[in-house]
Amino acid sequence: MANNGPILVTGAAGQLGAVGRTVTSLLLERGLPVRAMVRREDDRAAALRAAGAEVVVGDLLEPADVYRVVSGCPRVYFGMSVSPSYLEATVTMAAVAREVGVSALVNMSQMTVSQMSIQNTTPSPQQRQHWLSEQALAWSGLPVVTIRPTVFLEGFFLPLAGPSVRARNRIELPFGRGKTNPVSSADVARVVASVLAEPGPHVGRIYELTGPRSQDMHGVAREYSDALGREVTYADIPPEDWERELKQAGLPEHLTHHLVTMAELNRAGRYDRLADGVERVTARPAMSVQEFVSLHADEFGGRRT
Ligand SMILES: NC(=O)c1ccc[n+]([C@@H]2O[C@H](COP(=O)([O-])OP(=O)(O)OC[C@H]3O[C@@H](n4cnc5c(N)ncnc54)[C@H](OP(=O)(O)O)[C@@H]3O)[C@@H](O)[C@H]2O)c1
């Protein structure tokens, strides 16, 4: 199938990693037509429309909605919030993409899947669903491109670490002595946009994405210090206390379970990874922790000069 027609970007109003939103802007900047799928009409939908996207409203769990939004779009980015129905949404998308016929389906997954097998899964229901989703997409025979990022800087390292960095100059996370190599979701979006712009050479490939350096949290804290011009340290906190805080903050059970598993895997050294997907696809190196913290200095309490 040719690439004529708009590129469908799901989860386009996202605010956490906001991969869909950033992919939408990057494709529009390249002059490519984008159909941006959102869950509801709101300010975020209006902003996407003002930027030049065709905005469509729909639910990724409603097959008729998915059929309506995919129809006419040969290239699709599929990603949505961490949710208990992730597998159902993936399989719905696969069924529709087979029916409609697409030239590329770019699937957001997770790097943890690289270490998973039938005998070796993880306790995270989200990671298990990504693993099963990848299996189902492989059986589908669709022209899939798989994106497997490690943990996003925009997750643990900003909303979850930001408050203690602002208040006490300390990153308080239960990561123990494990090494980690977070990637910016802005880099992930650059990879997805490059693939969607010209999917041909990428179909069938799996891209693992990390930042440029794997290091323990004391190393990460040094990068925060350099970016903020003040000393930031790392404090390992008891996982049970952290889990209690997440529950008290009212996070959904599925997400809490996922975050607690990610912290456990970090402590076990399972996030000690280095992959070159960002540079390979975009010809630009991945953002470092220091660059990321510099860009978001105000959210960490500002830079001391
Ligand atoms: N955070 C990490 O560290 C990390 C690492 C590796 C991979 N990932 C993967 O990245 C993906 C999340 O990407 P992201 O952070 O860019 O997402 P995000 O910013 O949270 O945006 C996701 C969007 O999906 C929309 N959505 C949720 N359920 C929907 C439904 N039923 N129908 C239509 N839209 C729906 C949400 O709409 P509303 O805004 O209206 O709710 C939201 O705008 C997940 O697959 C996750 O596993 C994350």
CSV table of C-alpha atoms and ligand atoms in Angstrom, one decimal:
chain,number,residue,atom,x,y,z
A,1,MET,CA,0.0,0.0,0.0
A,2,ALA,CA,1.3,3.5,-0.8
A,3,ASN,CA,1.9,6.1,1.9
A,4,ASN,CA,-0.7,8.5,0.5
A,5,GLY,CA,-3.1,9.9,3.1
A,6,PRO,CA,-2.7,11.3,6.6
A,7,ILE,CA,-0.6,9.6,9.2
A,8,LEU,CA,-2.7,8.4,12.2
A,9,VAL,CA,-1.2,9.3,15.6
A,10,THR,CA,-3.1,7.8,18.6
A,11,GLY,CA,-2.8,9.2,22.1
A,12,ALA,CA,-2.1,12.6,20.5
A,13,ALA,CA,-3.2,14.6,23.5
A,14,GLY,CA,-0.9,12.8,26.0
A,15,GLN,CA,0.7,14.7,28.8
A,16,LEU,CA,3.0,12.2,30.5
A,17,GLY,CA,5.5,11.0,27.9
A,18,ALA,CA,3.4,12.8,25.4
A,19,VAL,CA,5.0,10.8,22.6
A,20,GLY,CA,1.9,11.1,20.4
A,21,ARG,CA,1.7,14.8,20.9
A,22,THR,CA,5.4,15.4,20.0
A,23,VAL,CA,5.2,13.0,17.1
A,24,THR,CA,2.2,15.0,15.8
A,25,SER,CA,4.2,18.3,15.9
A,26,LEU,CA,7.3,16.7,14.4
A,27,LEU,CA,5.4,15.3,11.4
A,28,LEU,CA,3.5,18.6,10.9
A,29,GLU,CA,6.9,20.4,10.9
A,30,ARG,CA,8.0,18.1,8.1
A,31,GLY,CA,4.9,19.2,6.2
A,32,LEU,CA,3.2,15.7,6.5
A,33,PRO,CA,-0.6,15.5,7.0
A,34,VAL,CA,-1.5,14.1,10.5
A,35,ARG,CA,-4.8,12.7,11.8
A,36,ALA,CA,-4.5,13.1,15.6
A,37,MET,CA,-6.7,10.8,17.7
A,38,VAL,CA,-7.8,12.1,21.1
A,39,ARG,CA,-10.3,10.8,23.6
A,40,ARG,CA,-12.3,14.0,24.0
A,41,GLU,CA,-12.7,17.5,22.7
A,42,ASP,CA,-10.8,19.8,25.1
A,43,ASP,CA,-8.0,22.5,25.0
A,44,ARG,CA,-5.5,19.9,24.0
A,45,ALA,CA,-7.6,18.9,21.0
A,46,ALA,CA,-8.0,22.5,20.1
A,47,ALA,CA,-4.2,23.1,20.3
A,48,LEU,CA,-3.6,20.1,18.0
A,49,ARG,CA,-6.1,21.5,15.5
A,50,ALA,CA,-4.6,25.0,15.7
A,51,ALA,CA,-1.2,23.4,14.9
A,52,GLY,CA,-2.6,21.9,11.7
A,53,ALA,CA,-3.7,18.4,12.6
A,54,GLU,CA,-7.0,16.8,11.6
A,55,VAL,CA,-8.3,16.0,15.0
A,56,VAL,CA,-10.6,12.9,15.5
A,57,VAL,CA,-12.2,11.8,18.7
A,58,GLY,CA,-12.5,8.2,19.6
A,59,ASP,CA,-11.9,5.4,22.1
A,60,LEU,CA,-9.2,2.8,21.3
A,61,LEU,CA,-11.3,0.2,23.0
A,62,GLU,CA,-14.3,0.7,20.6
A,63,PRO,CA,-13.7,-1.2,17.4
A,64,ALA,CA,-16.0,1.0,15.3
A,65,ASP,CA,-14.1,4.1,16.5
A,66,VAL,CA,-10.8,2.5,15.6
A,67,TYR,CA,-12.1,1.5,12.2
A,68,ARG,CA,-13.3,5.1,11.6
A,69,VAL,CA,-10.0,6.7,12.5
A,70,VAL,CA,-7.7,4.2,10.8
A,71,SER,CA,-9.7,4.2,7.5
A,72,GLY,CA,-7.7,6.3,5.0
A,73,CYS,CA,-4.5,6.3,7.0
A,74,PRO,CA,-1.8,3.9,5.6
A,75,ARG,CA,0.7,4.8,8.4
A,76,VAL,CA,-0.2,4.5,12.0
A,77,TYR,CA,1.5,5.2,15.4
A,78,PHE,CA,-0.1,3.2,18.1
A,79,GLY,CA,0.5,4.1,21.7
A,80,MET,CA,-1.8,4.9,24.7
A,81,SER,CA,-1.6,5.4,28.4
A,82,VAL,CA,-0.5,2.6,30.7
A,83,SER,CA,-3.8,0.9,31.3
A,84,PRO,CA,-5.4,-2.5,32.2
A,85,SER,CA,-6.9,-2.7,28.7
A,86,TYR,CA,-3.7,-2.2,26.8
A,87,LEU,CA,-3.7,-5.7,25.2
A,88,GLU,CA,-7.4,-5.3,24.1
A,89,ALA,CA,-6.6,-2.0,22.5
A,90,THR,CA,-3.6,-3.4,20.6
A,91,VAL,CA,-5.6,-6.4,19.3
A,92,THR,CA,-8.4,-4.2,18.3
A,93,MET,CA,-6.0,-2.0,16.4
A,94,ALA,CA,-4.4,-5.0,14.7
A,95,ALA,CA,-7.8,-6.4,13.6
A,96,VAL,CA,-8.7,-3.0,12.1
A,97,ALA,CA,-5.3,-2.5,10.5
A,98,ARG,CA,-5.6,-5.9,8.8
A,99,GLU,CA,-9.1,-5.1,7.6
A,100,VAL,CA,-8.2,-1.7,6.3
A,101,GLY,CA,-4.7,-2.6,5.1
A,102,VAL,CA,-1.9,-0.4,6.3
A,103,SER,CA,1.7,0.1,5.1
A,104,ALA,CA,3.2,0.6,8.5
A,105,LEU,CA,2.1,0.2,12.1
A,106,VAL,CA,4.6,1.7,14.6
A,107,ASN,CA,3.9,0.0,17.9
A,108,MET,CA,5.0,1.6,21.2
A,109,SER,CA,6.4,-1.2,23.5
A,110,GLN,CA,8.9,-1.3,26.4
A,111,MET,CA,12.5,-2.4,26.5
A,112,THR,CA,11.7,-4.8,29.3
A,113,VAL,CA,10.1,-7.0,26.6
A,114,SER,CA,13.6,-7.7,25.3
A,115,GLN,CA,14.3,-9.7,28.5
A,116,MET,CA,11.0,-11.5,28.6
A,117,SER,CA,9.9,-15.0,27.4
A,118,ILE,CA,7.3,-17.5,28.3
A,119,GLN,CA,9.4,-18.8,31.2
A,120,ASN,CA,10.5,-15.3,32.3
A,121,THR,CA,7.9,-12.6,32.5
A,122,THR,CA,7.7,-9.8,35.2
A,123,PRO,CA,5.0,-9.1,37.8
A,124,SER,CA,4.0,-5.9,36.0
A,125,PRO,CA,0.6,-6.4,34.2
A,126,GLN,CA,1.6,-3.6,31.8
A,127,GLN,CA,4.9,-5.2,30.8
A,128,ARG,CA,3.1,-8.6,30.3
A,129,GLN,CA,0.6,-6.9,28.1
A,130,HIS,CA,3.3,-5.3,26.0
A,131,TRP,CA,4.9,-8.7,25.6
A,132,LEU,CA,1.7,-10.3,24.6
A,133,SER,CA,0.9,-7.4,22.3
A,134,GLU,CA,4.1,-7.9,20.5
A,135,GLN,CA,3.3,-11.6,20.1
A,136,ALA,CA,-0.1,-10.8,18.7
A,137,LEU,CA,1.2,-8.3,16.2
A,138,ALA,CA,3.9,-10.8,15.0
A,139,TRP,CA,1.1,-13.3,14.4
A,140,SER,CA,-1.0,-10.7,12.6
A,141,GLY,CA,1.5,-10.5,9.7
A,142,LEU,CA,1.1,-6.7,9.7
A,143,PRO,CA,4.0,-4.4,8.6
A,144,VAL,CA,5.0,-3.6,12.2
A,145,VAL,CA,7.9,-1.4,13.5
A,146,THR,CA,8.5,-2.0,17.2
A,147,ILE,CA,9.7,0.7,19.5
A,148,ARG,CA,11.1,-0.5,22.8
A,149,PRO,CA,12.2,2.4,25.0
A,150,THR,CA,13.7,2.0,28.5
A,151,VAL,CA,12.3,4.1,31.3
A,152,PHE,CA,11.4,7.7,30.3
A,153,LEU,CA,13.1,10.7,31.9
A,154,GLU,CA,9.7,12.4,31.8
A,155,GLY,CA,8.4,9.7,34.2
A,156,PHE,CA,10.4,8.7,37.3
A,157,PHE,CA,13.0,11.4,36.8
A,158,LEU,CA,10.6,14.4,36.6
A,159,PRO,CA,7.1,14.0,38.2
A,160,LEU,CA,8.3,11.4,40.7
A,161,ALA,CA,11.7,12.8,41.6
A,162,GLY,CA,10.9,16.5,41.0
A,163,PRO,CA,9.2,17.3,44.4
A,164,SER,CA,12.1,16.0,46.5
A,165,VAL,CA,14.7,17.7,44.3
A,166,ARG,CA,12.8,21.0,44.7
A,167,ALA,CA,12.3,20.6,48.4
A,168,ARG,CA,15.4,18.9,49.7
A,169,ASN,CA,17.9,18.7,46.7
A,170,ARG,CA,17.5,14.9,46.9
A,171,ILE,CA,16.3,12.3,44.4
A,172,GLU,CA,14.3,10.0,46.6
A,173,LEU,CA,13.6,6.7,44.7
A,174,PRO,CA,13.8,3.1,45.7
A,175,PHE,CA,16.4,2.2,43.0
A,176,GLY,CA,19.1,0.8,45.3
A,177,ARG,CA,22.5,0.5,43.7
A,178,GLY,CA,21.1,-0.5,40.3
A,179,LYS,CA,22.4,1.2,37.2
A,180,THR,CA,19.9,2.9,34.9
A,181,ASN,CA,20.0,4.7,31.5
A,182,PRO,CA,16.7,6.7,31.1
A,183,VAL,CA,15.7,8.0,27.7
A,184,SER,CA,13.8,11.2,27.0
A,185,SER,CA,10.3,10.7,25.4
A,186,ALA,CA,11.2,13.6,23.2
A,187,ASP,CA,13.9,11.4,21.7
A,188,VAL,CA,11.5,8.5,21.5
A,189,ALA,CA,9.1,10.8,19.5
A,190,ARG,CA,11.9,11.8,17.2
A,191,VAL,CA,12.5,8.1,16.4
A,192,VAL,CA,8.8,7.4,15.8
A,193,ALA,CA,8.4,10.5,13.6
A,194,SER,CA,11.4,9.5,11.5
A,195,VAL,CA,10.1,6.0,11.0
A,196,LEU,CA,6.6,7.2,10.1
A,197,ALA,CA,8.0,9.7,7.6
A,198,GLU,CA,9.6,6.9,5.6
A,199,PRO,CA,8.6,3.5,7.0
A,200,GLY,CA,9.9,1.3,4.2
A,201,PRO,CA,13.4,0.5,5.5
A,202,HIS,CA,12.2,0.1,9.1
A,203,VAL,CA,9.3,-2.4,8.7
A,204,GLY,CA,9.9,-5.6,10.7
A,205,ARG,CA,12.6,-3.9,12.8
A,206,ILE,CA,12.7,-3.6,16.6
A,207,TYR,CA,14.4,-0.4,18.0
A,208,GLU,CA,15.6,-0.4,21.6
A,209,LEU,CA,16.1,3.1,22.9
A,210,THR,CA,18.1,4.3,25.9
A,211,GLY,CA,20.0,7.4,26.9
A,212,PRO,CA,23.7,7.7,26.3
A,213,ARG,CA,25.0,6.5,29.7
A,214,SER,CA,24.2,3.7,32.1
A,215,GLN,CA,25.1,4.6,35.7
A,216,ASP,CA,23.9,4.3,39.3
A,217,MET,CA,21.7,6.9,40.9
A,218,HIS,CA,24.6,8.7,42.5
A,219,GLY,CA,25.9,9.3,38.9
A,220,VAL,CA,22.4,10.4,37.9
A,221,ALA,CA,22.4,12.9,40.9
A,222,ARG,CA,25.8,14.3,39.8
A,223,GLU,CA,24.2,15.1,36.4
A,224,TYR,CA,21.3,16.9,38.2
A,225,SER,CA,23.9,18.9,40.2
A,226,ASP,CA,25.8,19.9,37.1
A,227,ALA,CA,22.6,21.0,35.4
A,228,LEU,CA,21.2,22.9,38.4
A,229,GLY,CA,24.4,24.4,39.7
A,230,ARG,CA,23.7,23.1,43.2
A,231,GLU,CA,24.4,19.8,44.9
A,232,VAL,CA,21.8,17.2,44.4
A,233,THR,CA,22.2,13.8,46.1
A,234,TYR,CA,20.5,10.4,45.8
A,235,ALA,CA,18.6,8.8,48.7
A,236,ASP,CA,17.6,5.2,48.4
A,237,ILE,CA,14.2,4.9,50.1
A,238,PRO,CA,12.4,1.7,51.3
A,239,PRO,CA,10.2,0.3,48.4
A,240,GLU,CA,7.3,-0.3,50.8
A,241,ASP,CA,7.2,3.3,51.9
A,242,TRP,CA,7.3,4.5,48.3
A,243,GLU,CA,4.5,2.1,47.3
A,244,ARG,CA,2.4,3.4,50.2
A,245,GLU,CA,3.0,7.0,49.0
A,246,LEU,CA,1.8,6.1,45.5
A,247,LYS,CA,-1.3,4.5,46.8
A,248,GLN,CA,-2.0,7.5,49.1
A,249,ALA,CA,-1.6,9.8,46.1
A,250,GLY,CA,-4.5,7.9,44.5
A,251,LEU,CA,-2.6,6.3,41.6
A,252,PRO,CA,-4.6,3.5,39.9
A,253,GLU,CA,-3.7,0.0,41.0
A,254,HIS,CA,-2.5,-1.1,37.5
A,255,LEU,CA,-0.1,1.9,37.3
A,256,THR,CA,1.1,1.5,40.9
A,257,HIS,CA,1.8,-2.2,40.3
A,258,HIS,CA,3.7,-1.3,37.1
A,259,LEU,CA,5.8,1.5,38.8
A,260,VAL,CA,6.6,-0.8,41.8
A,261,THR,CA,7.8,-3.5,39.4
A,262,MET,CA,9.9,-1.0,37.5
A,263,ALA,CA,11.6,0.1,40.8
A,264,GLU,CA,12.2,-3.6,41.7
A,265,LEU,CA,13.8,-4.2,38.3
A,266,ASN,CA,15.9,-1.1,38.7
A,267,ARG,CA,17.2,-2.4,42.0
A,268,ALA,CA,18.0,-5.8,40.4
A,269,GLY,CA,20.1,-4.1,37.7
A,270,ARG,CA,17.7,-4.9,34.9
A,271,TYR,CA,17.7,-1.3,33.7
A,272,ASP,CA,21.5,-1.4,33.2
A,273,ARG,CA,21.2,-1.1,29.4
A,274,LEU,CA,22.8,0.7,26.5
A,275,ALA,CA,21.2,0.7,23.1
A,276,ASP,CA,21.8,2.9,20.1
A,277,GLY,CA,18.3,3.1,18.5
A,278,VAL,CA,17.9,6.9,18.9
A,279,GLU,CA,21.2,7.7,17.1
A,280,ARG,CA,20.7,4.9,14.5
A,281,VAL,CA,17.3,6.2,13.4
A,282,THR,CA,17.7,9.9,13.9
A,283,ALA,CA,21.4,10.4,13.3
A,284,ARG,CA,21.5,12.4,16.6
A,285,PRO,CA,22.6,11.1,20.0
A,286,ALA,CA,20.1,10.6,22.7
A,287,MET,CA,19.7,13.3,25.3
A,288,SER,CA,21.7,13.0,28.6
A,289,VAL,CA,20.3,13.4,32.1
A,290,GLN,CA,22.1,16.7,32.4
A,291,GLU,CA,20.7,18.1,29.2
A,292,PHE,CA,17.2,17.0,30.2
A,293,VAL,CA,17.4,18.5,33.7
A,294,SER,CA,18.8,21.8,32.2
A,295,LEU,CA,15.8,21.9,29.8
A,296,HIS,CA,13.4,21.5,32.8
A,297,ALA,CA,15.4,23.4,35.4
A,298,ASP,CA,12.4,25.5,36.5
A,299,GLU,CA,10.5,22.3,37.4
A,300,PHE,CA,13.4,21.2,39.6
A,301,GLY,CA,13.5,24.5,41.5
A,302,GLY,CA,15.6,26.5,39.1
A,303,ARG,CA,19.3,26.8,38.3
A,304,ARG,CA,21.7,28.5,40.8
A,305,THR,CA,24.1,30.8,39.0
B,1,LIG,N1,6.8,6.2,31.0
B,1,LIG,C1,7.8,5.3,30.7
B,1,LIG,O1,8.8,5.3,31.4
B,1,LIG,C2,7.7,4.4,29.5
B,1,LIG,C3,8.8,3.7,29.1
B,1,LIG,C4,8.7,2.9,28.0
B,1,LIG,C5,7.5,2.7,27.3
B,1,LIG,N2,6.4,3.4,27.7
B,1,LIG,C6,5.2,3.3,27.0
B,1,LIG,O2,4.8,4.5,26.5
B,1,LIG,C7,3.3,4.5,26.3
B,1,LIG,C8,2.8,5.7,26.9
B,1,LIG,O3,3.2,6.8,26.1
B,1,LIG,P1,3.1,8.3,26.6
B,1,LIG,O4,3.8,8.4,27.9
B,1,LIG,O5,3.5,9.1,25.5
B,1,LIG,O6,1.5,8.4,26.8
B,1,LIG,P2,0.7,9.6,27.5
B,1,LIG,O7,1.5,10.9,27.5
B,1,LIG,O8,0.2,9.1,28.8
B,1,LIG,O9,-0.5,9.7,26.5
B,1,LIG,C9,-1.3,8.6,26.3
B,1,LIG,C10,-2.6,9.1,25.6
B,1,LIG,O10,-3.5,7.9,25.4
B,1,LIG,C11,-4.8,8.3,25.5
B,1,LIG,N3,-5.7,7.2,25.8
B,1,LIG,C12,-5.7,6.4,26.9
B,1,LIG,N4,-6.7,5.5,26.8
B,1,LIG,C13,-7.3,5.7,25.6
B,1,LIG,C14,-8.4,5.2,24.9
B,1,LIG,N5,-9.1,4.1,25.5
B,1,LIG,N6,-8.8,5.6,23.8
B,1,LIG,C15,-8.1,6.7,23.2
B,1,LIG,N7,-7.0,7.3,23.8
B,1,LIG,C16,-6.7,6.8,25.0
B,1,LIG,C17,-4.8,9.3,26.7
B,1,LIG,O11,-5.9,10.2,26.6
B,1,LIG,P3,-6.3,11.2,27.8
B,1,LIG,O12,-5.1,12.2,27.9
B,1,LIG,O13,-7.5,11.8,27.4
B,1,LIG,O14,-6.4,10.3,29.0
B,1,LIG,C18,-3.4,10.0,26.5
B,1,LIG,O15,-3.6,11.2,25.8
B,1,LIG,C19,2.9,3.2,27.0
B,1,LIG,O16,2.7,2.2,26.0
B,1,LIG,C20,4.0,2.9,27.9
B,1,LIG,O17,4.1,1.5,28.2
B,1,LIG,C21,6.5,4.3,28.8
